[in-house]
PDB file of C-alpha atoms in Angstrom:
ATOM      1  CA  GLY P   1      17.381  42.618   8.523  1.00 53.00           C
ATOM      2  CA  VAL P   2      16.117  39.183   9.486  1.00 58.00           C
ATOM      3  CA  THR P   3      12.732  40.485  10.614  1.00 54.00           C
ATOM      4  CA  THR P   4      12.393  42.537   7.422  1.00 55.00           C
ATOM      5  CA  LEU P   5      13.186  39.490   5.318  1.00 54.00           C
ATOM      6  CA  MET P   6      10.650  37.414   7.256  1.00 64.00           C
ATOM      7  CA  ALA P   7       7.953  40.061   6.908  1.00 55.00           C
ATOM      8  CA  SER P   8       8.518  40.631   3.201  1.00 59.00           C
ATOM      9  CA  PHE P   9       8.607  36.945   2.371  1.00 61.00           C
ATOM     10  CA  SER P  10       5.505  36.275   4.475  1.00 64.00           C
ATOM     11  CA  VAL P  11       3.564  38.982   2.659  1.00 63.00           C
ATOM     12  CA  TYR P  12       4.532  37.523  -0.710  1.00 62.00           C
ATOM     13  CA  LEU P  13       3.560  34.035   0.383  1.00 66.00           C
ATOM     14  CA  VAL P  14       0.190  35.190   1.690  1.00 62.00           C
ATOM     15  CA  SER P  15      -0.503  37.015  -1.571  1.00 67.00           C
ATOM     16  CA  LEU P  16       0.451  33.822  -3.399  1.00 59.00           C
ATOM     17  CA  ILE P  17      -1.919  31.734  -1.293  1.00 62.00           C
ATOM     18  CA  ILE P  18      -4.823  34.143  -1.779  1.00 68.00           C
ATOM     19  CA  GLY P  19      -4.247  35.344  -5.337  1.00 63.00           C
ATOM     20  CA  VAL P  20      -2.891  32.234  -7.052  1.00 54.00           C
ATOM     21  CA  LEU P  21      -3.792  29.161  -5.058  1.00 56.00           C
ATOM     22  CA  HIS P  22      -7.131  30.620  -3.892  1.00 53.00           C
ATOM     23  CA  ALA P  23      -6.685  28.820  -0.594  1.00 56.00           C
ATOM     24  CA  SER P  24      -7.023  29.697   3.070  1.00 56.00           C
ATOM     25  CA  CYS P  25      -4.388  29.034   5.727  1.00 65.00           C
ATOM     26  CA  LEU P  26      -5.040  30.461   9.183  1.00 64.00           C
ATOM     27  CA  PHE P  27      -1.602  29.480  10.467  1.00 60.00           C
ATOM     28  CA  CYS P  28       0.034  31.171   7.465  1.00 64.00           C
ATOM     29  CA  PHE P  29      -1.893  34.376   8.103  1.00 66.00           C
ATOM     30  CA  LEU P  30      -0.975  34.386  11.792  1.00 71.00           C
ATOM     31  CA  SER P  31       2.672  33.741  10.980  1.00 69.00           C
ATOM     32  CA  ALA P  32       2.718  36.562   8.431  1.00 62.00           C
ATOM     33  CA  GLY P  33       1.096  38.929  10.931  1.00 70.00           C
ATOM     34  CA  LEU P  34       3.701  38.079  13.549  1.00 69.00           C
ATOM     35  CA  SER P  35       6.541  38.620  11.080  1.00 63.00           C
ATOM     36  CA  VAL P  36       5.168  42.009  10.007  1.00 62.00           C
ATOM     37  CA  SER P  37       4.740  43.020  13.664  1.00 68.00           C
ATOM     38  CA  LEU P  38       8.349  42.130  14.448  1.00 62.00           C
ATOM     39  CA  ALA P  39       9.543  44.064  11.425  1.00 59.00           C
ATOM     40  CA  GLY P  40       7.470  47.066  12.494  1.00 62.00           C
ATOM     41  CA  LEU P  41       9.015  46.986  15.948  1.00 62.00           C
ATOM     42  CA  SER P  42      12.466  46.858  14.380  1.00 59.00           C
ATOM     43  CA  TRP P  43      11.825  49.813  12.088  1.00 55.00           C
ATOM     44  CA  PHE P  44       9.702  52.059  14.263  1.00 57.00           C
ATOM     45  CA  GLY P  45      10.420  50.890  17.785  1.00 52.00           C
ATOM     46  CA  GLY P  46      13.748  52.600  18.127  1.00 50.00           C
ATOM     47  CA  MET P  47      16.024  49.713  17.225  1.00 49.00           C
ATOM     48  CA  LEU P  48      17.462  51.799  14.404  1.00 48.00           C
ATOM     49  CA  PRO P  49      18.568  55.359  15.116  1.00 49.00           C
ATOM     50  CA  GLY P  50      16.442  57.818  13.207  1.00 48.00           C
ATOM     51  CA  SER P  51      16.412  61.492  12.309  1.00 46.00           C
ATOM     52  CA  SER P  52      13.593  62.097  14.787  1.00 47.00           C
ATOM     53  CA  LEU P  53      15.914  61.828  17.779  1.00 46.00           C
ATOM     54  CA  ASN P  54      15.534  64.712  20.134  1.00 46.00           C
ATOM     55  CA  GLU P  55      18.018  67.381  19.279  1.00 49.00           C
ATOM     56  CA  GLU P  56      18.977  67.546  22.932  1.00 51.00           C
ATOM     57  CA  LEU P  57      20.538  64.129  22.476  1.00 48.00           C
ATOM     58  CA  TYR P  58      22.832  65.524  19.801  1.00 49.00           C
ATOM     59  CA  LYS P  59      24.058  68.275  22.041  1.00 52.00           C
ATOM     60  CA  GLY P  60      27.140  67.269  23.871  1.00 52.00           C
ATOM     61  CA  MET P  61      28.021  64.617  21.301  1.00 51.00           C
ATOM     62  CA  ASP P  62      31.138  65.078  19.292  1.00 54.00           C
ATOM     63  CA  GLY P  63      31.255  64.739  15.557  1.00 57.00           C
ATOM     64  CA  ASN P  64      32.557  61.136  15.621  1.00 58.00           C
ATOM     65  CA  VAL P  65      29.591  59.877  17.614  1.00 51.00           C
ATOM     66  CA  LEU P  66      27.117  61.623  15.343  1.00 51.00           C
ATOM     67  CA  SER P  67      28.905  60.194  12.345  1.00 61.00           C
ATOM     68  CA  ASP P  68      28.713  56.697  13.833  1.00 57.00           C
ATOM     69  CA  ILE P  69      24.968  57.095  14.437  1.00 53.00           C
ATOM     70  CA  SER P  70      24.409  58.278  10.895  1.00 59.00           C
ATOM     71  CA  GLU P  71      26.471  55.405   9.532  1.00 62.00           C
ATOM     72  CA  LEU P  72      24.528  52.911  11.653  1.00 55.00           C
ATOM     73  CA  ARG P  73      21.255  54.224  10.325  1.00 58.00           C
ATOM     74  CA  LYS P  74      22.465  53.967   6.737  1.00 59.00           C
ATOM     75  CA  ASN P  75      23.624  50.402   7.320  1.00 57.00           C
ATOM     76  CA  GLY P  76      20.260  49.519   8.816  1.00 54.00           C
ATOM     77  CA  MET P  77      18.459  50.942   5.812  1.00 59.00           C
ATOM     78  CA  THR P  78      20.776  49.026   3.485  1.00 60.00           C
ATOM     79  CA  VAL P  79      20.175  45.734   5.298  1.00 52.00           C
ATOM     80  CA  GLY P  80      16.427  46.324   5.274  1.00 54.00           C
ATOM     81  CA  ALA P  81      16.385  47.087   1.551  1.00 56.00           C
ATOM     82  CA  SER P  82      18.550  44.037   0.846  1.00 57.00           C
ATOM     83  CA  SER P  83      16.161  41.881   2.841  1.00 54.00           C
ATOM     84  CA  VAL P  84      13.204  43.130   0.835  1.00 52.00           C
ATOM     85  CA  GLY P  85      15.084  42.444  -2.405  1.00 56.00           C
ATOM     86  CA  LEU P  86      16.042  38.932  -1.335  1.00 60.00           C
ATOM     87  CA  ALA P  87      12.477  38.185  -0.285  1.00 53.00           C
ATOM     88  CA  THR P  88      11.257  39.431  -3.660  1.00 59.00           C
ATOM     89  CA  VAL P  89      13.626  37.134  -5.549  1.00 59.00           C
ATOM     90  CA  MET P  90      12.597  34.136  -3.433  1.00 62.00           C
ATOM     91  CA  ALA P  91       8.889  34.893  -3.840  1.00 53.00           C
ATOM     92  CA  LEU P  92       9.238  35.282  -7.608  1.00 57.00           C
ATOM     93  CA  GLY P  93      11.009  31.946  -7.775  1.00 62.00           C
ATOM     94  CA  ILE P  94       8.122  30.268  -5.981  1.00 56.00           C
ATOM     95  CA  PHE P  95       5.559  32.149  -8.060  1.00 52.00           C
ATOM     96  CA  LEU P  96       7.121  31.006 -11.332  1.00 57.00           C
ATOM     97  CA  THR P  97       7.082  27.363 -10.238  1.00 59.00           C
ATOM     98  CA  VAL P  98       3.489  27.388  -8.996  1.00 48.00           C
ATOM     99  CA  ASP P  99       1.972  27.031 -12.446  1.00 46.00           C
ATOM    100  CA  ASP P 100       4.063  23.976 -13.228  1.00 45.00           C
ATOM    101  CA  SER P 101       3.323  22.455  -9.851  1.00 42.00           C
ATOM    102  CA  THR P 102      -0.403  23.099  -9.997  1.00 39.00           C
ATOM    103  CA  SER P 103      -0.628  21.870 -13.581  1.00 39.00           C
ATOM    104  CA  THR P 104       0.597  18.453 -12.460  1.00 40.00           C
ATOM    105  CA  MET P 105      -1.785  18.242  -9.527  1.00 41.00           C
ATOM    106  CA  PRO P 106      -4.714  16.658 -11.421  1.00 41.00           C
ATOM    107  CA  SER P 107      -2.525  13.925 -12.884  1.00 43.00           C
ATOM    108  CA  ALA P 108      -0.902  13.364  -9.502  1.00 42.00           C
ATOM    109  CA  ALA P 109      -4.311  13.152  -7.864  1.00 42.00           C
ATOM    110  CA  SER P 110      -5.475  10.748 -10.554  1.00 41.00           C
ATOM    111  CA  SER P 111      -2.383   8.629 -10.016  1.00 44.00           C
ATOM    112  CA  GLY P 112      -3.024   8.640  -6.280  1.00 49.00           C
ATOM    113  CA  THR P 113      -6.614   7.558  -6.824  1.00 45.00           C
ATOM    114  CA  LEU P 114      -5.506   4.818  -9.194  1.00 44.00           C
ATOM    115  CA  LEU P 115      -2.897   3.572  -6.729  1.00 45.00           C
ATOM    116  CA  ALA P 116      -5.428   3.590  -3.901  1.00 44.00           C
ATOM    117  CA  SER P 117      -7.937   1.709  -6.038  1.00 44.00           C
ATOM    118  CA  THR P 118      -5.314  -0.830  -7.096  1.00 46.00           C
ATOM    119  CA  SER P 119      -4.210  -1.278  -3.507  1.00 47.00           C
ATOM    120  CA  LYS P 120      -7.797  -1.797  -2.379  1.00 46.00           C
ATOM    121  CA  THR P 121      -8.437  -4.374  -5.112  1.00 46.00           C
ATOM    122  CA  ALA P 122      -5.217  -6.183  -4.257  1.00 51.00           C
ATOM    123  CA  ARG P 123      -6.217  -6.283  -0.591  1.00 52.00           C
ATOM    124  CA  PHE P 124      -9.619  -7.785  -1.464  1.00 53.00           C
ATOM    125  CA  GLU P 125      -7.992 -10.373  -3.730  1.00 64.00           C
ATOM    126  CA  GLU P 126      -5.749 -11.335  -0.842  1.00 77.00           C
ATOM    127  CA  ASN P 127      -8.941 -11.852   1.180  1.00 92.00           C
ATOM    128  CA  ALA P 128     -10.232 -14.508  -1.179  1.00 93.00           C
ATOM    129  CA  PRO P 129     -11.064 -17.878   0.424  1.00 94.00           C
ATOM    130  CA  PRO P 130      -8.263 -20.460   0.335  1.00 95.00           C
ATOM    131  CA  ALA P 131      -8.161 -22.838  -2.605  1.00 96.00           C
ATOM    132  CA  ILE P 132     -10.005 -26.153  -2.395  1.00 97.00           C
ATOM    133  CA  THR P 133      -7.520 -29.016  -2.668  1.00 97.00           C
ATOM    134  CA  THR P 134      -9.755 -32.106  -2.437  1.00 97.00           C
ATOM    135  CA  THR P 135     -11.388 -34.052  -5.251  1.00 97.00           C
ATOM    136  CA  SER P 136     -15.151 -34.551  -5.172  1.00 97.00           C
ATOM    137  CA  SER P 137     -16.565 -38.034  -4.650  1.00 97.00           C
ATOM    138  CA  LYS P 138     -19.436 -39.427  -6.730  1.00 97.00           C
ATOM    139  CA  ALA P 139     -21.767 -38.874  -3.782  1.00 97.00           C
ATOM    140  CA  ALA P 140     -20.629 -35.223  -3.507  1.00 98.00           C
ATOM    141  CA  LEU P 141     -21.167 -34.651  -7.242  1.00 98.00           C
ATOM    142  CA  ALA P 142     -24.677 -36.138  -7.082  1.00 98.00           C
ATOM    143  CA  LEU P 143     -25.404 -34.014  -4.034  1.00 98.00           C
ATOM    144  CA  ALA P 144     -24.189 -30.883  -5.848  1.00 97.00           C
ATOM    145  CA  ALA P 145     -26.549 -31.617  -8.735  1.00 97.00           C
ATOM    146  CA  ASP P 146     -29.517 -31.892  -6.376  1.00 97.00           C
ATOM    147  CA  LEU P 147     -28.444 -28.741  -4.527  1.00 97.00           C
ATOM    148  CA  ASN P 148     -28.432 -26.860  -7.833  1.00 96.00           C
ATOM    149  CA  SER P 149     -31.921 -28.102  -8.646  1.00 95.00           C
ATOM    150  CA  LEU P 150     -33.064 -26.527  -5.361  1.00 96.00           C
ATOM    151  CA  ASP P 151     -31.274 -23.219  -6.070  1.00 95.00           C
ATOM    152  CA  ALA P 152     -29.054 -23.867  -3.074  1.00 97.00           C
ATOM    153  CA  ARG P 153     -26.144 -21.653  -2.079  1.00 98.00           C
ATOM    154  CA  MET P 154     -23.554 -21.491   0.649  1.00 98.00           C
ATOM    155  CA  PHE P 155     -22.915 -18.359   2.728  1.00 98.00           C
ATOM    156  CA  GLY P 156     -19.507 -17.913   4.322  1.00 98.00           C
ATOM    157  CA  ALA P 157     -16.479 -15.736   5.003  1.00 97.00           C
ATOM    158  CA  PHE P 158     -12.942 -15.961   3.669  1.00 97.00           C
ATOM    159  CA  TRP P 159     -11.456 -16.288   7.179  1.00 96.00           C
ATOM    160  CA  CYS P 160     -13.954 -18.946   8.359  1.00 96.00           C
ATOM    161  CA  SER P 161     -12.212 -22.291   8.948  1.00 96.00           C
ATOM    162  CA  HIS P 162     -15.527 -24.181   9.100  1.00 97.00           C
ATOM    163  CA  CYS P 163     -16.454 -22.742   5.698  1.00 97.00           C
ATOM    164  CA  TYR P 164     -13.191 -24.036   4.288  1.00 98.00           C
ATOM    165  CA  ASP P 165     -13.717 -27.462   5.861  1.00 98.00           C
ATOM    166  CA  GLN P 166     -17.202 -27.563   4.360  1.00 98.00           C
ATOM    167  CA  LYS P 167     -15.807 -26.906   0.895  1.00 98.00           C
ATOM    168  CA  GLN P 168     -13.077 -29.474   1.393  1.00 98.00           C
ATOM    169  CA  ALA P 169     -15.711 -32.074   2.355  1.00 98.00           C
ATOM    170  CA  LEU P 170     -17.573 -31.525  -0.919  1.00 98.00           C
ATOM    171  CA  GLY P 171     -14.463 -31.194  -3.053  1.00 98.00           C
ATOM    172  CA  TYR P 172     -13.310 -28.875  -5.808  1.00 98.00           C
ATOM    173  CA  GLU P 173     -15.521 -30.172  -8.631  1.00 98.00           C
ATOM    174  CA  ALA P 174     -18.741 -30.072  -6.594  1.00 98.00           C
ATOM    175  CA  MET P 175     -18.075 -26.593  -5.248  1.00 98.00           C
ATOM    176  CA  GLN P 176     -17.546 -25.288  -8.782  1.00 97.00           C
ATOM    177  CA  THR P 177     -21.262 -25.850  -9.389  1.00 97.00           C
ATOM    178  CA  ILE P 178     -22.545 -24.542  -6.048  1.00 97.00           C
ATOM    179  CA  PRO P 179     -22.864 -20.752  -5.607  1.00 97.00           C
ATOM    180  CA  TYR P 180     -20.698 -19.433  -2.753  1.00 98.00           C
ATOM    181  CA  ILE P 181     -21.651 -16.065  -1.220  1.00 98.00           C
ATOM    182  CA  GLU P 182     -18.933 -14.068   0.556  1.00 98.00           C
ATOM    183  CA  CYS P 183     -20.472 -12.227   3.516  1.00 97.00           C
ATOM    184  CA  ASP P 184     -17.498 -10.403   5.003  1.00 97.00           C
ATOM    185  CA  ARG P 185     -17.303  -6.825   3.735  1.00 95.00           C
ATOM    186  CA  GLU P 186     -13.511  -7.096   3.423  1.00 94.00           C
ATOM    187  CA  GLY P 187     -13.734 -10.328   1.465  1.00 96.00           C
ATOM    188  CA  PHE P 188     -13.182 -10.707  -2.252  1.00 94.00           C
ATOM    189  CA  ASN P 189     -16.395 -10.194  -4.264  1.00 94.00           C
ATOM    190  CA  SER P 190     -18.285  -9.429  -1.045  1.00 96.00           C
ATOM    191  CA  LYS P 191     -22.094  -9.646  -1.018  1.00 97.00           C
ATOM    192  CA  ARG P 192     -22.488  -8.351   2.518  1.00 97.00           C
ATOM    193  CA  ASP P 193     -25.754  -6.518   1.838  1.00 97.00           C
ATOM    194  CA  PHE P 194     -27.287  -9.662   0.364  1.00 97.00           C
ATOM    195  CA  CYS P 195     -26.204 -11.642   3.440  1.00 97.00           C
ATOM    196  CA  LYS P 196     -27.881  -9.054   5.680  1.00 97.00           C
ATOM    197  CA  GLU P 197     -31.004  -9.216   3.540  1.00 96.00           C
ATOM    198  CA  LYS P 198     -31.075 -12.995   3.976  1.00 96.00           C
ATOM    199  CA  ASP P 199     -30.428 -12.590   7.723  1.00 96.00           C
ATOM    200  CA  VAL P 200     -27.602 -15.137   7.662  1.00 97.00           C
ATOM    201  CA  PRO P 201     -27.069 -16.241  11.294  1.00 96.00           C
ATOM    202  CA  GLY P 202     -23.478 -17.468  10.990  1.00 95.00           C
ATOM    203  CA  TYR P 203     -20.884 -19.146   8.795  1.00 97.00           C
ATOM    204  CA  PRO P 204     -21.237 -21.418   7.044  1.00 98.00           C
ATOM    205  CA  THR P 205     -24.960 -21.321   6.335  1.00 98.00           C
ATOM    206  CA  TRP P 206     -26.729 -23.249   3.594  1.00 98.00           C
ATOM    207  CA  GLU P 207     -29.805 -21.964   1.831  1.00 98.00           C
ATOM    208  CA  ILE P 208     -31.668 -24.924   0.378  1.00 97.00           C
ATOM    209  CA  GLY P 209     -35.111 -24.557  -1.140  1.00 94.00           C
ATOM    210  CA  GLY P 210     -35.474 -21.095   0.429  1.00 93.00           C
ATOM    211  CA  LYS P 211     -34.645 -22.326   3.953  1.00 95.00           C
ATOM    212  CA  LEU P 212     -31.515 -21.534   5.956  1.00 97.00           C
ATOM    213  CA  PHE P 213     -29.454 -24.290   7.567  1.00 97.00           C
ATOM    214  CA  PRO P 214     -26.585 -22.868   9.649  1.00 97.00           C
ATOM    215  CA  GLY P 215     -23.473 -24.829  10.517  1.00 96.00           C
ATOM    216  CA  GLU P 216     -20.915 -27.106   8.884  1.00 97.00           C
ATOM    217  CA  ARG P 217     -22.438 -30.362   7.609  1.00 97.00           C
ATOM    218  CA  SER P 218     -21.043 -33.631   6.381  1.00 97.00           C
ATOM    219  CA  VAL P 219     -21.957 -34.929   2.931  1.00 97.00           C
ATOM    220  CA  ASP P 220     -24.374 -37.402   4.500  1.00 97.00           C
ATOM    221  CA  GLU P 221     -26.053 -34.686   6.576  1.00 97.00           C
ATOM    222  CA  LEU P 222     -26.426 -32.501   3.514  1.00 97.00           C
ATOM    223  CA  ARG P 223     -27.934 -35.437   1.644  1.00 97.00           C
ATOM    224  CA  GLU P 224     -30.549 -35.891   4.370  1.00 96.00           C
ATOM    225  CA  MET P 225     -31.380 -32.166   4.315  1.00 96.00           C
ATOM    226  CA  VAL P 226     -31.720 -32.176   0.525  1.00 97.00           C
ATOM    227  CA  ASP P 227     -33.913 -35.285   0.525  1.00 96.00           C
ATOM    228  CA  GLU P 228     -36.158 -33.727   3.184  1.00 95.00           C
ATOM    229  CA  VAL P 229     -36.583 -30.515   1.235  1.00 95.00           C
ATOM    230  CA  MET P 230     -37.199 -32.371  -2.036  1.00 94.00           C
ATOM    231  CA  SER P 231     -39.804 -34.623  -0.425  1.00 92.00           C
ATOM    232  CA  SER P 232     -41.682 -31.618   0.917  1.00 87.00           C
ATOM    233  CA  LYS P 233     -42.105 -30.078  -2.521  1.00 75.00           C
TER     234      LYS P 233
END
């Protein structure tokens, strides 16, 4: 009975996979084949007494034994038929719910994509550089104005402590006017490809007047670099 139930249910499931879901499942096919094989052994391998028993076996048996054999065979047939019926009911239940399940798959997939996208954006926002807490001096503000006139920019990474110290040295107001380029691909608003194109050697790196100046610099050092570039133009 159990093997018949397994075989019947497996056949229904395989037909569901092929005919409704239009999918392929090697493990499912192998499992169904094994179930059908076990059921075949149960039905045709002699586990149930059948009418094809050699008549010689019936000779010498009394009526009670023959009656018991006949009753056993009937019970086996009943269990097998019940198993097929139960498997049919279970398969129909699954079949009737497939449409509802598959109809919600696009929306579920869209929701999953939206959640993944939101999660990715949230992760990048978490990778934003830390906030600048210092106030810019007059010298830093004048320096920022000259840096802007030279189309200067600062390359860095959100995790770079020297980049943060560089920003702190210039102050919040000055850094609001100086373009900052995030080079780490996991950083917020990353411009990694642009950093590769510029061949940025490390962080932080200043680009002033088309030239690269790697390393953290003090305000005075930046002033000297700016004056040198401006005097060469």
